[in-house]
Structure formats: structure tokens, C-alpha cells
Short mmCIF file of C-alpha atoms and ligand atoms in Angstrom, two decimals:
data_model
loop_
_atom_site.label_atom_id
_atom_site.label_comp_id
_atom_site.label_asym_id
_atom_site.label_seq_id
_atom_site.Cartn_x
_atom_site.Cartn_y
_atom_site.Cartn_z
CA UNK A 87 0.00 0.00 0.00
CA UNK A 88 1.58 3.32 -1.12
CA UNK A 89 1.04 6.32 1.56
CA UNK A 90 0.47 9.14 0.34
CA UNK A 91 -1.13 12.75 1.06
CA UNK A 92 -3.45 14.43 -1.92
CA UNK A 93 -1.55 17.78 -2.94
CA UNK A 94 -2.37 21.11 -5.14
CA UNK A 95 -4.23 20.27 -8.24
CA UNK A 96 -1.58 20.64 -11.14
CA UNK A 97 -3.99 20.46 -13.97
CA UNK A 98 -7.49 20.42 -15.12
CA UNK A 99 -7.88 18.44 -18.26
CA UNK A 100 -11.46 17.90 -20.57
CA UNK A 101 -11.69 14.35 -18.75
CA UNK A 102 -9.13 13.74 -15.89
CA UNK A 103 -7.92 16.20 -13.00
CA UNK A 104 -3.90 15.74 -11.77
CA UNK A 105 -3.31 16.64 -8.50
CA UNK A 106 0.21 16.66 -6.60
CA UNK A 107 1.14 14.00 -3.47
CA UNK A 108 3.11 14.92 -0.70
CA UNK A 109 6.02 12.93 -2.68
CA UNK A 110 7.40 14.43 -5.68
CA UNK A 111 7.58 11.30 -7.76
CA UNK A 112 4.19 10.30 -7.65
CA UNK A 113 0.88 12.00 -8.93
CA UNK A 114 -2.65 11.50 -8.62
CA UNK A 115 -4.93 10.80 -11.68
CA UNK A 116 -8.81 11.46 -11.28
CA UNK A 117 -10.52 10.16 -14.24
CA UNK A 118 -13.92 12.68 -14.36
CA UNK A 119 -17.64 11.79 -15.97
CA UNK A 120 -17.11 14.43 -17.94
CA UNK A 121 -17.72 13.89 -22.04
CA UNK A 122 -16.39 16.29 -24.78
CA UNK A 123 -16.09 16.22 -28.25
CA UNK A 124 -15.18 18.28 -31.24
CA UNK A 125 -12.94 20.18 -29.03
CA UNK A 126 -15.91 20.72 -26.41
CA UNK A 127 -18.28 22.20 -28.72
CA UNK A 128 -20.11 18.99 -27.26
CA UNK A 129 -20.76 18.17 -23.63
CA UNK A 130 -22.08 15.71 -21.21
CA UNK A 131 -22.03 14.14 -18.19
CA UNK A 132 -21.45 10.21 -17.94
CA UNK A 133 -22.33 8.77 -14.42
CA UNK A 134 -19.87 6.40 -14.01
CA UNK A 135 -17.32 6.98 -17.47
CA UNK A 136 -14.64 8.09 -15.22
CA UNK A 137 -14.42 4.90 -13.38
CA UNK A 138 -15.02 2.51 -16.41
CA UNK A 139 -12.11 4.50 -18.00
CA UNK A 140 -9.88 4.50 -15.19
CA UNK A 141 -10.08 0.69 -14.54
CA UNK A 142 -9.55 0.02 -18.09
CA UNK A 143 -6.87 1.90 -18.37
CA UNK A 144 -5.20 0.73 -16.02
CA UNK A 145 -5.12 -2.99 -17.14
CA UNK A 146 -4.25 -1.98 -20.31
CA UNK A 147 -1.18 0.12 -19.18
CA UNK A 148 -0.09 -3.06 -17.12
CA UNK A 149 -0.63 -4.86 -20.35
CA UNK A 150 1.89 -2.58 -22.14
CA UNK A 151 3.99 -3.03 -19.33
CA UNK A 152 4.21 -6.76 -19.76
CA UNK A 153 4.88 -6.21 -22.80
CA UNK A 154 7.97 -4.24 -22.02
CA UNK A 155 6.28 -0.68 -23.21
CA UNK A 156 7.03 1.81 -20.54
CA UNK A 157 4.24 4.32 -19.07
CA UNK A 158 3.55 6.63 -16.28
CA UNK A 159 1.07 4.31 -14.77
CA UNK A 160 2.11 2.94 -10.54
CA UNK A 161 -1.31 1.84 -9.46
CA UNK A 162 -4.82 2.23 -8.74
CA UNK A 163 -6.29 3.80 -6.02
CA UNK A 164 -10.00 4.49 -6.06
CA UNK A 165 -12.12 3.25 -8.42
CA UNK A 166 -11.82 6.17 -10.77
CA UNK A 167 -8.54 7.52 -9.35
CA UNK A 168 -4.76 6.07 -10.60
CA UNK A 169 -1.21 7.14 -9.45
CA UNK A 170 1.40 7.71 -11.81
CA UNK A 171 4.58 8.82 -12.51
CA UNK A 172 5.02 12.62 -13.32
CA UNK A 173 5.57 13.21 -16.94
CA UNK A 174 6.50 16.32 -18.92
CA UNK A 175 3.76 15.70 -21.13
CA UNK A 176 4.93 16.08 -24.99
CA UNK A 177 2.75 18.11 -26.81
CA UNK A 178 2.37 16.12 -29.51
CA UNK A 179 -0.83 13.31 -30.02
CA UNK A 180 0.24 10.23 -31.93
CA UNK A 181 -3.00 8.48 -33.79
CA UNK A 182 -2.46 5.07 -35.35
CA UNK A 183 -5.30 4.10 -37.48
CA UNK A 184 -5.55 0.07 -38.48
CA UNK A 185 -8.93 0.71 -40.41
CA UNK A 186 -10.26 3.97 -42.45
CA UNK A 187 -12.47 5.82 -40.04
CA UNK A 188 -13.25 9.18 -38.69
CA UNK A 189 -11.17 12.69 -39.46
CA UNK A 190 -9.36 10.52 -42.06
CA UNK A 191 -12.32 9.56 -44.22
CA UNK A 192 -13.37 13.39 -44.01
CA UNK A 193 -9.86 14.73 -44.92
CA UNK A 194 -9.20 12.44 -48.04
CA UNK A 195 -10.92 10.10 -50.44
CA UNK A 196 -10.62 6.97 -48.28
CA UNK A 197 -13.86 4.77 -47.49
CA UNK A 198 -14.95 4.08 -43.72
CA UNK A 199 -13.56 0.47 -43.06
CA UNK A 200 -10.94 0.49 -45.42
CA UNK A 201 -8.45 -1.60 -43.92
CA UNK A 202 -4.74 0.02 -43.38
CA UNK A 203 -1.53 -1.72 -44.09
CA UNK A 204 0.95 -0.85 -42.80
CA UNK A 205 -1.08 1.31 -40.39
CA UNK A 206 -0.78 5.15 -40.80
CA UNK A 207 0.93 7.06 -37.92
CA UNK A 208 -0.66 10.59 -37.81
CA UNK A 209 0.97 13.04 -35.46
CA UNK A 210 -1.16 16.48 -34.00
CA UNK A 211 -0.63 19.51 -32.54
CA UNK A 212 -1.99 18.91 -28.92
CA UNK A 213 -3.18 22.73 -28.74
CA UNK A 214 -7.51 23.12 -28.09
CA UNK A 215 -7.03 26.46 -28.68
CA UNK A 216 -5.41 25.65 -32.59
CA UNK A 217 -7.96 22.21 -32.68
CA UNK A 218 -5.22 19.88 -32.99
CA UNK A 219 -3.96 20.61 -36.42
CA UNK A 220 -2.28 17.48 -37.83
CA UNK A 221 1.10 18.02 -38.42
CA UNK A 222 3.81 18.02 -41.20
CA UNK A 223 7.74 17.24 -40.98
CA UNK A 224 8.53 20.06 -41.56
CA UNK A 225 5.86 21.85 -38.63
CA UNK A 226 7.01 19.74 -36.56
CA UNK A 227 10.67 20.41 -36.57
CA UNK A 228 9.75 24.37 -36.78
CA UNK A 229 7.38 23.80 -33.67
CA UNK A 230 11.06 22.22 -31.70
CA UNK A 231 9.38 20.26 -29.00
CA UNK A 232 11.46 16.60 -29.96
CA UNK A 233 14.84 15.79 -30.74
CA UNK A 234 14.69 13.72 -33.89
CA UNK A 235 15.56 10.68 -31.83
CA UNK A 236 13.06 11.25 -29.61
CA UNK A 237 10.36 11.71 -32.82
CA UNK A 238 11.98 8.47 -33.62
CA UNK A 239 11.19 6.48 -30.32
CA UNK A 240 7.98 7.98 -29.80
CA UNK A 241 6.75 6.71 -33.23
CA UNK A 242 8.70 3.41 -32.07
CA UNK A 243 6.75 3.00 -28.48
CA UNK A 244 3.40 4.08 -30.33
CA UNK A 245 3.73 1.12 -32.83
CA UNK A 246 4.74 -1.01 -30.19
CA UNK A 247 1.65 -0.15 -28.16
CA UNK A 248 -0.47 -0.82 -31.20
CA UNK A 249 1.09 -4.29 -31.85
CA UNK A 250 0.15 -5.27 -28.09
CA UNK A 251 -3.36 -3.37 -27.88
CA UNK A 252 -4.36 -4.63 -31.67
CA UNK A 253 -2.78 -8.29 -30.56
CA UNK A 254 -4.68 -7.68 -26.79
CA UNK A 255 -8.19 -6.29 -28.68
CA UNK A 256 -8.61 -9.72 -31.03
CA UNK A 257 -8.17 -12.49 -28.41
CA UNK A 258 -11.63 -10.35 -26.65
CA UNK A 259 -13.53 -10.17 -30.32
CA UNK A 260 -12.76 -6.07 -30.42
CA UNK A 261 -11.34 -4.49 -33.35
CA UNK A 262 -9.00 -1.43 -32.53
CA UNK A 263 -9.65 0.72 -35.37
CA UNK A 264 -7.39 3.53 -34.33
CA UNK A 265 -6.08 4.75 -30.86
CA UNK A 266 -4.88 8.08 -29.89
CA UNK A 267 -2.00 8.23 -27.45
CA UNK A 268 0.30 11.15 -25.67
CA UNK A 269 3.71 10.43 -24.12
CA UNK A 270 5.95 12.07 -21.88
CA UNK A 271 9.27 12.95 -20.21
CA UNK A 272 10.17 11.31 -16.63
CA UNK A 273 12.38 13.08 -14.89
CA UNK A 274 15.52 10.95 -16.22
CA UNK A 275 14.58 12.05 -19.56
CA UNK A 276 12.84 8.26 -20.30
CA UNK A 277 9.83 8.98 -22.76
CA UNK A 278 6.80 6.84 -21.38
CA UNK A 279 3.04 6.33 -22.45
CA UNK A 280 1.28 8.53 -20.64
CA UNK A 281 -2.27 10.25 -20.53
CA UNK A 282 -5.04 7.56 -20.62
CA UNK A 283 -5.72 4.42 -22.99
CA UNK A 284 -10.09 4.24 -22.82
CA UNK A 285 -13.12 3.95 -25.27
CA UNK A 286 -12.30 7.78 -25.07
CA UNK A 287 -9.16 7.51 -27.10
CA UNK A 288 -9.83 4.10 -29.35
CA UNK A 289 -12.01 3.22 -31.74
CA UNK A 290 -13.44 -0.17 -31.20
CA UNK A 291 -15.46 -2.27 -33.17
CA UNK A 292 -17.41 -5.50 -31.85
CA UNK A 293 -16.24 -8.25 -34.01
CA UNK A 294 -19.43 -9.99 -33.67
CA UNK A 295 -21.86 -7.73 -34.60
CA UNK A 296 -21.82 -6.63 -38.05
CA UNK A 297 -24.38 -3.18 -37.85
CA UNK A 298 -21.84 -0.52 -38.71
CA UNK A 299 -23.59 1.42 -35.40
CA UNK A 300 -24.52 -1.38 -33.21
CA UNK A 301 -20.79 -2.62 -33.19
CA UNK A 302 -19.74 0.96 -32.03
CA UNK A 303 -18.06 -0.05 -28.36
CA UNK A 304 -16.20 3.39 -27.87
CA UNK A 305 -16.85 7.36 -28.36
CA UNK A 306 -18.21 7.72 -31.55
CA UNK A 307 -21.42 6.87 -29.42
CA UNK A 308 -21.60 10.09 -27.47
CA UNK A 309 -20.03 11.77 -30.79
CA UNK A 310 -22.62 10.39 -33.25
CA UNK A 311 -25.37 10.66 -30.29
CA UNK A 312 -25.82 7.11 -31.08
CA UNK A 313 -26.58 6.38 -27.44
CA UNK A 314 -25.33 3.62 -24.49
CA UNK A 315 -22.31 4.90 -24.13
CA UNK A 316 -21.57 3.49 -20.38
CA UNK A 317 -23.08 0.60 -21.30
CA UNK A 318 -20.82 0.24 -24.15
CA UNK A 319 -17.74 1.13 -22.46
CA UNK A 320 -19.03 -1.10 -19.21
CA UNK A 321 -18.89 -3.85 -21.76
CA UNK A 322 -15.16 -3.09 -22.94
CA UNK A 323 -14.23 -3.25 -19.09
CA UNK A 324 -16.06 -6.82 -19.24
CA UNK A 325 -14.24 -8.12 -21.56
CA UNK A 326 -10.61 -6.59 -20.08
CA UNK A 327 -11.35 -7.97 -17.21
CA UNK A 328 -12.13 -11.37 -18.24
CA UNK A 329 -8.54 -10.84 -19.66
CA UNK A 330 -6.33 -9.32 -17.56
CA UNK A 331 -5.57 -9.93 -14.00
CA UNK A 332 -6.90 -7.43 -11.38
CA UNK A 333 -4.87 -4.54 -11.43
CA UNK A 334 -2.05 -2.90 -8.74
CA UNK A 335 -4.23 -1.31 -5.60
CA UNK A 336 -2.90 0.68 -3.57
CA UNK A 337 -6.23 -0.12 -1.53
P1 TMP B 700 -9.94 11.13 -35.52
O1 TMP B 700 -10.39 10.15 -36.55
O2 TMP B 700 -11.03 12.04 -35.05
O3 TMP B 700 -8.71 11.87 -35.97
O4 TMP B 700 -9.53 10.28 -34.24
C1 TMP B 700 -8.52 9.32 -34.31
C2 TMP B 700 -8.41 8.61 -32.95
O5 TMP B 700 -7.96 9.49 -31.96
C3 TMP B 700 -9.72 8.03 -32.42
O6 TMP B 700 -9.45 6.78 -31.81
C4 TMP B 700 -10.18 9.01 -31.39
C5 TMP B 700 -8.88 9.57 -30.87
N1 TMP B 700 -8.99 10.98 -30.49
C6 TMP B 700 -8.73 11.35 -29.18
O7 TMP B 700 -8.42 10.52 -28.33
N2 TMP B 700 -8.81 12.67 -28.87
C7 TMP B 700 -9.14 13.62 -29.78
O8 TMP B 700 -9.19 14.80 -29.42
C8 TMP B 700 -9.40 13.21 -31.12
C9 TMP B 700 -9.78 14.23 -32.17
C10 TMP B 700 -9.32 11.89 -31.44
N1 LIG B 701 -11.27 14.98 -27.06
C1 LIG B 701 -11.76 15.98 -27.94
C2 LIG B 701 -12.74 16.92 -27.25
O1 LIG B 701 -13.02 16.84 -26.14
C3 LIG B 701 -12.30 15.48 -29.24
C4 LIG B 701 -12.81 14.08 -29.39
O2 LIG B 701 -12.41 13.15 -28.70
O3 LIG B 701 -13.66 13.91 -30.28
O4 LIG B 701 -13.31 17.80 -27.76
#
């Protein structure tokens, strides 16, 4: 059990709160039931999405961990609470998309469900007040926030964490259509996973069912107003669990 005393809260994102500890090398995660979309032009409140998220991400973090991927994750605490590692986050979100779906189907002439191979790694902008702007080479050395070897391993960790997610998804009948993730700097200068891994930041697709809606397990619910969102996600957690072994507590 890991003792610890709730500090100042550092930051206030759309979906999770980080507060300070007493301890300088640990952090407290609060996963929120709060639900945005299109940069928070849309918003809700999920009764229990924090929680589902948190306890999915969390087994899927230790599931990257297995598989030799570092990330900021420690343990859980509370249901909808996690401790982690402090990052320096990198501003900078890496999508990998498997199969043709959202923004990229709008942006270019690409059907919904096309299958991808090799994958395409997208990088963005992480700035709400720009929207995210996807972003070139050449933006992205003007912009000066990576070395190129450390473009070069984040682009390495993020296609290692879609080999073990994509692997992890198929054994429990989900299709990971894309995934959005964001890393960061510990303080040894190790780049990590970071942020969450959720129904908020995949795409995933029931395997089973073959209604192009009804197989919808993940955010395009609440973005397409599509409805069951909890339920949906509650059934993503199912199926973790049934895979995964309960998670560090630090209760
Ligand atoms: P996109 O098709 O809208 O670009 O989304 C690609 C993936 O990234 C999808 O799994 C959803 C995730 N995502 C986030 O996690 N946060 C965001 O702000 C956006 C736009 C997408
Ligand atoms: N996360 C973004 C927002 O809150 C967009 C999205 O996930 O669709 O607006």
C-alpha cells in the first residue's frame, strides 16, 4: 500500500484532474464523468465513465507493461482515481489508425472500413485552442518540441503499443480501429506512455456484430449521439477484465 497525502491540483484536463502527493515522484490521476467532443463544442455528463475508464486503463497500461512498453502508470487507487509517474507531457498526439475511419475519411478520399496496411501514424498539434492541427515534418521540426531521436522512439513506443493493444483487442472479439496516445518525459529524460488508454481515445469495433452502429463499443457513441455509451464502455471493461488480472491497488 503506497502512503500518500493528496496535494495542489496541477492540472485540469477535458476528462481527468492531476493533483500533486506529498512525494514528488508520484501523482494523482482522477478520471472525471465528464464527455467532450469536437474540441468541447459537445458536452455531457457520464455517471460512471470516469471509473469505467480508469479501470480500463489501467489494465491496459499493465498490459503494455508486460509487454515491455514503458508508461507513467504505478497503481490504482479508487475506483476512478490512478497514481502515476510525473511526466513532462509532450505536446504532440500520436494516432495510429488500423482501419479507415473518422477525421481521415473526411480529410481524403478513403472509405470508412478500409483496412490500413501498414497502419498510418498521424501526429497532432496537442493545442484546443489551434484544434489539434495534424502536423507536417517540416511543422514539426519548426514547432522544436522533440529531438529527432526522440520523434523516432515515440513513433517506435506508439507502434509497439499498437502491436500489443491490436494483438490484446482480437483475443476479446474487439477491433482497434485507431487509438490516440500522448507520451511524456520522466524526470531521467525516459519517454513513457502517458495520458489515458479508454473507449475515449480508441475506436473499437465488436467483431461480432456486423451493424456498422450497433458494433460501435467506444466514443463515436456520445459523438454520433448514437446512445449507451456506459453501457458500451461497461462492456469493454467486461471483456478486459475477463482478460487481464486485477490490477495494482494501492487499496
Ligand atoms: P480522428 O479520426 O477524429 O482523428 O480520431 C482518431 C483517434 O484518436 C480516435 O481513436 C479518437 C482519438 N482521439 C482522441 O483521443 N482525442 C481527440 O481529441 C481526437 C480528435 C481523437
Ligand atoms: N477529445 C476531444 C474533445 O473533447 C475530441 C474528441 O475526442 O472527439 O473535444
Amino acid at each position: 500500500m503506497t502512503h500518500y497525502t493528496l496535494g495542489a491540483l496541477l492540472y485540469e484536463g477535458k476528462a481527468k484532474r492531476v493533483f500533486a502527493t506529498d512525494q514528488s515522484d508520484l501523482v494523482a490521476v482522477e478520471y472525471k464523468d465528464d464527455a467532450t467532443a469536437f474540441n468541447a463544442l459537445k458536452k455531457a455528463q457520464l455517471a460512471g465513465k470516469g471509473e469505467l475508464n480508469c479501470q480500463i486503463s489501467a489494465r491496459l497500461f499493465e498490459l503494455l507493461e508486460r509487454d515491455g512498453i514503458p508508461t507513467h502508470y504505478l497503481e490504482l487507487q479508487e475506483p476512478n482515481w490512478m497514481l502515476v509517474r510525473p511526466v513532462t507531457i509532450v505536446p504532440v498526439e500520436v494516432v495510429i489508425r488500423n482501419t479507415a475511419f473518422g477525421s481521415l475519411c473526411k480529410q481524403m478520399p478513403i472509405e470508412p472500413g478500409t483496412p490500413l496496411d501498414p497502419p498510418l501514424l498521424d501526429l497532432y498539434y496537442k493545442d484546443d485552442a489551434f484544434g489539434d492541427p495534424l502536423l507536417t515534418d517540416a511543422r514539426l521540426e519548426r514547432l522544436g518540441v522533440l529531438t529527432l531521436a526522440q520523434r523516432q522512439e515515440l513513433e517506435r513506443l506508439a507502434v509497439a503499443v499498437n502491436a500489443s493493444l491490436r494483438r490484446f483487442f482480437d483475443g476479446i472479439g474487439l477491433q482497434l480501429v485507431d487509438f490516440k496516445i500522448e507520451l511524456g518525459f520522466t524526470a531521467d529524460g525516459t519517454l513513457v506512455v502517458a495520458d489515458e488508454i479508454s473507449p475515449d481515445t480508441c475506436r473499437l469495433w465488436d467483431q461480432q456484430v456486423s451493424d456498422a452502429s450497433d458494433r460501435i463499443l467506444d466514443k463515436d457513441r456520445f459523438r454520433q449521439d448514437l446512445g449507451g455509451v456506459v453501457e458500451a464502455y461497461g462492456e469493454v471493461l467486461k471483456r478486459v477484465q475477463g482478460a487481464c488480472h486485477a490490477p495494482r491497488s494501492g487499496k
